[in-house]
Amino acid sequence: MMFCWPWLLQLFAFTHVNERLIFFIVAIYANYFYFIFSIAKGQRLSEGVTPEHAVWLFVLSNIILAMVFAVGWHHFALFGPPLHCLKEPTLLQAIYFSAEVFSTVGFGDLLPCSDQGQMLFIAESLIGTTHFGVFMTLIFSRVIFPQSKPKTPRKAKIEPKTELNDDHAVSKTDNSTSSNL
């Protein structure tokens, strides 16, 4: 569903490109916050996310976020080399530019070329710069802020000792009071 937002926007009766772009950005942020809050809620549950799953979830979420923004860059065609926009960018160019913005590398070979492009650039770079910190905090919050106190070991309970008397009768004695002389 996330990859369909730019094309679904054409179904709505927006009168201006800015309205579609703002709706696109709001939809991405809403989905992103839902994703982050669902991870936070999962961390409050008993098990949480294992470190192995955390790594895969982080990598997958990076790829999905960069791809969603790439679809937006491709659809809105708001980037290009310095001094002009690409009229029909390829999907590979959009993915490359999105990864460049999301990772905050910024080579300078492609730039946002309009005010709308700068809006999308700001939206993606804010998520890209904070995603790592937010995600790591949510994943490792169980270590930083443990939910329950660690269990203290119980003292061993001393059981009464069973002994046989001289007449082979069973008697129970307390270890603390009996002496074996």
PDB file of N, CA and C in Angstrom, residues 78-134:
ATOM      1  N   LEU A  78      10.801  16.002  -8.806  1.00  0.00           N
ATOM      2  CA  LEU A  78      11.214  17.239  -8.153  1.00  0.00           C
ATOM      3  C   LEU A  78      12.716  17.303  -7.910  1.00  0.00           C
ATOM      4  N   PHE A  79      13.491  16.558  -8.669  1.00  0.00           N
ATOM      5  CA  PHE A  79      14.931  16.569  -8.495  1.00  0.00           C
ATOM      6  C   PHE A  79      15.609  16.513  -9.854  1.00  0.00           C
ATOM      7  N   GLY A  80      16.872  16.804  -9.842  1.00  0.00           N
ATOM      8  CA  GLY A  80      17.645  16.751 -11.062  1.00  0.00           C
ATOM      9  C   GLY A  80      19.050  17.270 -10.832  1.00  0.00           C
ATOM     10  N   PRO A  81      19.826  17.322 -11.905  1.00  0.00           N
ATOM     11  CA  PRO A  81      21.164  17.902 -11.752  1.00  0.00           C
ATOM     12  C   PRO A  81      21.038  19.392 -11.455  1.00  0.00           C
ATOM     13  N   PRO A  82      22.108  20.011 -10.971  1.00  0.00           N
ATOM     14  CA  PRO A  82      22.023  21.447 -10.671  1.00  0.00           C
ATOM     15  C   PRO A  82      21.481  22.238 -11.858  1.00  0.00           C
ATOM     16  N   LEU A  83      20.638  23.174 -11.580  1.00  0.00           N
ATOM     17  CA  LEU A  83      20.064  24.147 -12.506  1.00  0.00           C
ATOM     18  C   LEU A  83      18.830  23.688 -13.268  1.00  0.00           C
ATOM     19  N   HIS A  84      18.425  22.418 -13.205  1.00  0.00           N
ATOM     20  CA  HIS A  84      17.154  22.038 -13.841  1.00  0.00           C
ATOM     21  C   HIS A  84      16.633  20.703 -13.297  1.00  0.00           C
ATOM     22  N   CYS A  85      15.312  20.519 -13.436  1.00  0.00           N
ATOM     23  CA  CYS A  85      14.660  19.285 -12.997  1.00  0.00           C
ATOM     24  C   CYS A  85      14.694  18.258 -14.119  1.00  0.00           C
ATOM     25  N   LEU A  86      14.714  17.002 -13.732  1.00  0.00           N
ATOM     26  CA  LEU A  86      14.548  15.941 -14.720  1.00  0.00           C
ATOM     27  C   LEU A  86      13.062  15.864 -15.043  1.00  0.00           C
ATOM     28  N   LYS A  87      12.726  15.896 -16.322  1.00  0.00           N
ATOM     29  CA  LYS A  87      11.308  15.866 -16.692  1.00  0.00           C
ATOM     30  C   LYS A  87      10.692  14.490 -16.455  1.00  0.00           C
ATOM     31  N   GLU A  88      11.401  13.455 -16.807  1.00  0.00           N
ATOM     32  CA  GLU A  88      10.920  12.091 -16.590  1.00  0.00           C
ATOM     33  C   GLU A  88      12.060  11.258 -16.001  1.00  0.00           C
ATOM     34  N   PRO A  89      12.253  11.356 -14.688  1.00  0.00           N
ATOM     35  CA  PRO A  89      13.345  10.577 -14.085  1.00  0.00           C
ATOM     36  C   PRO A  89      13.033   9.086 -14.104  1.00  0.00           C
ATOM     37  N   THR A  90      14.081   8.295 -14.217  1.00  0.00           N
ATOM     38  CA  THR A  90      13.887   6.849 -14.147  1.00  0.00           C
ATOM     39  C   THR A  90      13.712   6.455 -12.682  1.00  0.00           C
ATOM     40  N   LEU A  91      13.172   5.281 -12.466  1.00  0.00           N
ATOM     41  CA  LEU A  91      12.982   4.797 -11.101  1.00  0.00           C
ATOM     42  C   LEU A  91      14.338   4.585 -10.420  1.00  0.00           C
ATOM     43  N   LEU A  92      15.329   4.141 -11.173  1.00  0.00           N
ATOM     44  CA  LEU A  92      16.658   3.960 -10.603  1.00  0.00           C
ATOM     45  C   LEU A  92      17.252   5.298 -10.139  1.00  0.00           C
ATOM     46  N   GLN A  93      17.065   6.364 -10.923  1.00  0.00           N
ATOM     47  CA  GLN A  93      17.532   7.686 -10.505  1.00  0.00           C
ATOM     48  C   GLN A  93      16.816   8.137  -9.228  1.00  0.00           C
ATOM     49  N   ALA A  94      15.527   7.851  -9.139  1.00  0.00           N
ATOM     50  CA  ALA A  94      14.758   8.229  -7.947  1.00  0.00           C
ATOM     51  C   ALA A  94      15.211   7.434  -6.726  1.00  0.00           C
ATOM     52  N   ILE A  95      15.474   6.139  -6.910  1.00  0.00           N
ATOM     53  CA  ILE A  95      15.965   5.319  -5.791  1.00  0.00           C
ATOM     54  C   ILE A  95      17.338   5.815  -5.340  1.00  0.00           C
ATOM     55  N   TYR A  96      18.196   6.125  -6.291  1.00  0.00           N
ATOM     56  CA  TYR A  96      19.525   6.632  -5.973  1.00  0.00           C
ATOM     57  C   TYR A  96      19.432   7.948  -5.202  1.00  0.00           C
ATOM     58  N   PHE A  97      18.617   8.862  -5.671  1.00  0.00           N
ATOM     59  CA  PHE A  97      18.490  10.151  -5.001  1.00  0.00           C
ATOM     60  C   PHE A  97      17.871   9.982  -3.622  1.00  0.00           C
ATOM     61  N   SER A  98      16.873   9.112  -3.496  1.00  0.00           N
ATOM     62  CA  SER A  98      16.236   8.878  -2.208  1.00  0.00           C
ATOM     63  C   SER A  98      17.229   8.283  -1.210  1.00  0.00           C
ATOM     64  N   ALA A  99      18.028   7.321  -1.639  1.00  0.00           N
ATOM     65  CA  ALA A  99      19.033   6.728  -0.747  1.00  0.00           C
ATOM     66  C   ALA A  99      20.074   7.771  -0.348  1.00  0.00           C
ATOM     67  N   GLU A 100      20.394   8.649  -1.272  1.00  0.00           N
ATOM     68  CA  GLU A 100      21.349   9.724  -0.999  1.00  0.00           C
ATOM     69  C   GLU A 100      20.797  10.684   0.065  1.00  0.00           C
ATOM     70  N   VAL A 101      19.544  11.026  -0.047  1.00  0.00           N
ATOM     71  CA  VAL A 101      18.916  11.941   0.916  1.00  0.00           C
ATOM     72  C   VAL A 101      18.690  11.235   2.250  1.00  0.00           C
ATOM     73  N   PHE A 102      18.137  10.013   2.221  1.00  0.00           N
ATOM     74  CA  PHE A 102      17.804   9.282   3.441  1.00  0.00           C
ATOM     75  C   PHE A 102      19.041   9.026   4.284  1.00  0.00           C
ATOM     76  N   SER A 103      20.144   8.688   3.633  1.00  0.00           N
ATOM     77  CA  SER A 103      21.373   8.402   4.369  1.00  0.00           C
ATOM     78  C   SER A 103      22.167   9.659   4.683  1.00  0.00           C
ATOM     79  N   THR A 104      21.694  10.788   4.226  1.00  0.00           N
ATOM     80  CA  THR A 104      22.321  12.110   4.409  1.00  0.00           C
ATOM     81  C   THR A 104      23.727  12.171   3.828  1.00  0.00           C
ATOM     82  N   VAL A 105      23.977  11.403   2.758  1.00  0.00           N
ATOM     83  CA  VAL A 105      25.282  11.439   2.101  1.00  0.00           C
ATOM     84  C   VAL A 105      25.412  12.726   1.298  1.00  0.00           C
ATOM     85  N   GLY A 106      24.464  12.993   0.408  1.00  0.00           N
ATOM     86  CA  GLY A 106      24.437  14.234  -0.358  1.00  0.00           C
ATOM     87  C   GLY A 106      25.644  14.467  -1.238  1.00  0.00           C
ATOM     88  N   PHE A 107      25.776  13.725  -2.332  1.00  0.00           N
ATOM     89  CA  PHE A 107      26.905  13.883  -3.244  1.00  0.00           C
ATOM     90  C   PHE A 107      26.870  15.207  -3.999  1.00  0.00           C
ATOM     91  N   GLY A 108      25.689  15.732  -4.249  1.00  0.00           N
ATOM     92  CA  GLY A 108      25.574  16.998  -4.968  1.00  0.00           C
ATOM     93  C   GLY A 108      25.355  16.846  -6.455  1.00  0.00           C
ATOM     94  N   ASP A 109      25.330  15.621  -6.962  1.00  0.00           N
ATOM     95  CA  ASP A 109      25.078  15.428  -8.393  1.00  0.00           C
ATOM     96  C   ASP A 109      23.603  15.590  -8.731  1.00  0.00           C
ATOM     97  N   LEU A 110      22.718  15.329  -7.786  1.00  0.00           N
ATOM     98  CA  LEU A 110      21.289  15.555  -7.948  1.00  0.00           C
ATOM     99  C   LEU A 110      20.815  16.402  -6.781  1.00  0.00           C
ATOM    100  N   LEU A 111      19.909  17.317  -7.056  1.00  0.00           N
ATOM    101  CA  LEU A 111      19.414  18.246  -6.043  1.00  0.00           C
ATOM    102  C   LEU A 111      17.906  18.413  -6.186  1.00  0.00           C
ATOM    103  N   PRO A 112      17.214  18.800  -5.097  1.00  0.00           N
ATOM    104  CA  PRO A 112      15.809  19.185  -5.270  1.00  0.00           C
ATOM    105  C   PRO A 112      15.781  20.462  -6.106  1.00  0.00           C
ATOM    106  N   CYS A 113      14.844  20.536  -7.033  1.00  0.00           N
ATOM    107  CA  CYS A 113      14.903  21.632  -8.001  1.00  0.00           C
ATOM    108  C   CYS A 113      13.760  22.634  -7.893  1.00  0.00           C
ATOM    109  N   SER A 114      12.952  22.540  -6.839  1.00  0.00           N
ATOM    110  CA  SER A 114      11.856  23.491  -6.673  1.00  0.00           C
ATOM    111  C   SER A 114      11.508  23.574  -5.189  1.00  0.00           C
ATOM    112  N   ASP A 115      10.586  24.454  -4.865  1.00  0.00           N
ATOM    113  CA  ASP A 115      10.149  24.559  -3.480  1.00  0.00           C
ATOM    114  C   ASP A 115       9.503  23.260  -3.013  1.00  0.00           C
ATOM    115  N   GLN A 116       8.739  22.626  -3.890  1.00  0.00           N
ATOM    116  CA  GLN A 116       8.110  21.352  -3.538  1.00  0.00           C
ATOM    117  C   GLN A 116       9.173  20.271  -3.313  1.00  0.00           C
ATOM    118  N   GLY A 117      10.210  20.286  -4.127  1.00  0.00           N
ATOM    119  CA  GLY A 117      11.308  19.338  -3.949  1.00  0.00           C
ATOM    120  C   GLY A 117      12.023  19.557  -2.635  1.00  0.00           C
ATOM    121  N   GLN A 118      12.148  20.806  -2.240  1.00  0.00           N
ATOM    122  CA  GLN A 118      12.778  21.098  -0.953  1.00  0.00           C
ATOM    123  C   GLN A 118      11.896  20.619   0.202  1.00  0.00           C
ATOM    124  N   MET A 119      10.581  20.705   0.040  1.00  0.00           N
ATOM    125  CA  MET A 119       9.670  20.182   1.071  1.00  0.00           C
ATOM    126  C   MET A 119       9.849  18.675   1.233  1.00  0.00           C
ATOM    127  N   LEU A 120       9.893  17.955   0.115  1.00  0.00           N
ATOM    128  CA  LEU A 120      10.062  16.510   0.166  1.00  0.00           C
ATOM    129  C   LEU A 120      11.454  16.154   0.691  1.00  0.00           C
ATOM    130  N   PHE A 121      12.445  16.935   0.312  1.00  0.00           N
ATOM    131  CA  PHE A 121      13.811  16.728   0.802  1.00  0.00           C
ATOM    132  C   PHE A 121      13.862  16.860   2.325  1.00  0.00           C
ATOM    133  N   ILE A 122      13.243  17.888   2.860  1.00  0.00           N
ATOM    134  CA  ILE A 122      13.219  18.108   4.304  1.00  0.00           C
ATOM    135  C   ILE A 122      12.509  16.948   5.001  1.00  0.00           C
ATOM    136  N   ALA A 123      11.372  16.531   4.454  1.00  0.00           N
ATOM    137  CA  ALA A 123      10.612  15.438   5.071  1.00  0.00           C
ATOM    138  C   ALA A 123      11.440  14.152   5.109  1.00  0.00           C
ATOM    139  N   GLU A 124      12.109  13.827   4.005  1.00  0.00           N
ATOM    140  CA  GLU A 124      12.892  12.595   3.974  1.00  0.00           C
ATOM    141  C   GLU A 124      14.147  12.702   4.832  1.00  0.00           C
ATOM    142  N   SER A 125      14.811  13.821   4.793  1.00  0.00           N
ATOM    143  CA  SER A 125      16.049  13.942   5.574  1.00  0.00           C
ATOM    144  C   SER A 125      15.763  13.928   7.074  1.00  0.00           C
ATOM    145  N   LEU A 126      14.633  14.468   7.512  1.00  0.00           N
ATOM    146  CA  LEU A 126      14.286  14.407   8.940  1.00  0.00           C
ATOM    147  C   LEU A 126      14.055  12.974   9.398  1.00  0.00           C
ATOM    148  N   ILE A 127      13.353  12.208   8.598  1.00  0.00           N
ATOM    149  CA  ILE A 127      13.152  10.797   8.955  1.00  0.00           C
ATOM    150  C   ILE A 127      14.473  10.053   8.868  1.00  0.00           C
ATOM    151  N   GLY A 128      15.256  10.321   7.833  1.00  0.00           N
ATOM    152  CA  GLY A 128      16.531   9.617   7.663  1.00  0.00           C
ATOM    153  C   GLY A 128      17.508   9.870   8.793  1.00  0.00           C
ATOM    154  N   THR A 129      17.581  11.114   9.265  1.00  0.00           N
ATOM    155  CA  THR A 129      18.550  11.424  10.313  1.00  0.00           C
ATOM    156  C   THR A 129      18.119  10.914  11.681  1.00  0.00           C
ATOM    157  N   THR A 130      16.831  10.858  11.936  1.00  0.00           N
ATOM    158  CA  THR A 130      16.362  10.442  13.257  1.00  0.00           C
ATOM    159  C   THR A 130      16.024   8.950  13.338  1.00  0.00           C
ATOM    160  N   HIS A 131      15.874   8.295  12.206  1.00  0.00           N
ATOM    161  CA  HIS A 131      15.436   6.899  12.193  1.00  0.00           C
ATOM    162  C   HIS A 131      16.388   5.995  12.977  1.00  0.00           C
ATOM    163  N   PHE A 132      17.669   6.152  12.762  1.00  0.00           N
ATOM    164  CA  PHE A 132      18.641   5.292  13.437  1.00  0.00           C
ATOM    165  C   PHE A 132      18.538   5.443  14.955  1.00  0.00           C
ATOM    166  N   GLY A 133      18.543   6.680  15.433  1.00  0.00           N
ATOM    167  CA  GLY A 133      18.481   6.910  16.873  1.00  0.00           C
ATOM    168  C   GLY A 133      17.188   6.441  17.493  1.00  0.00           C
ATOM    169  N   VAL A 134      16.084   6.765  16.856  1.00  0.00           N
ATOM    170  CA  VAL A 134      14.774   6.358  17.380  1.00  0.00           C
ATOM    171  C   VAL A 134      14.661   4.846  17.394  1.00  0.00           C
TER     172      VAL A 134
END
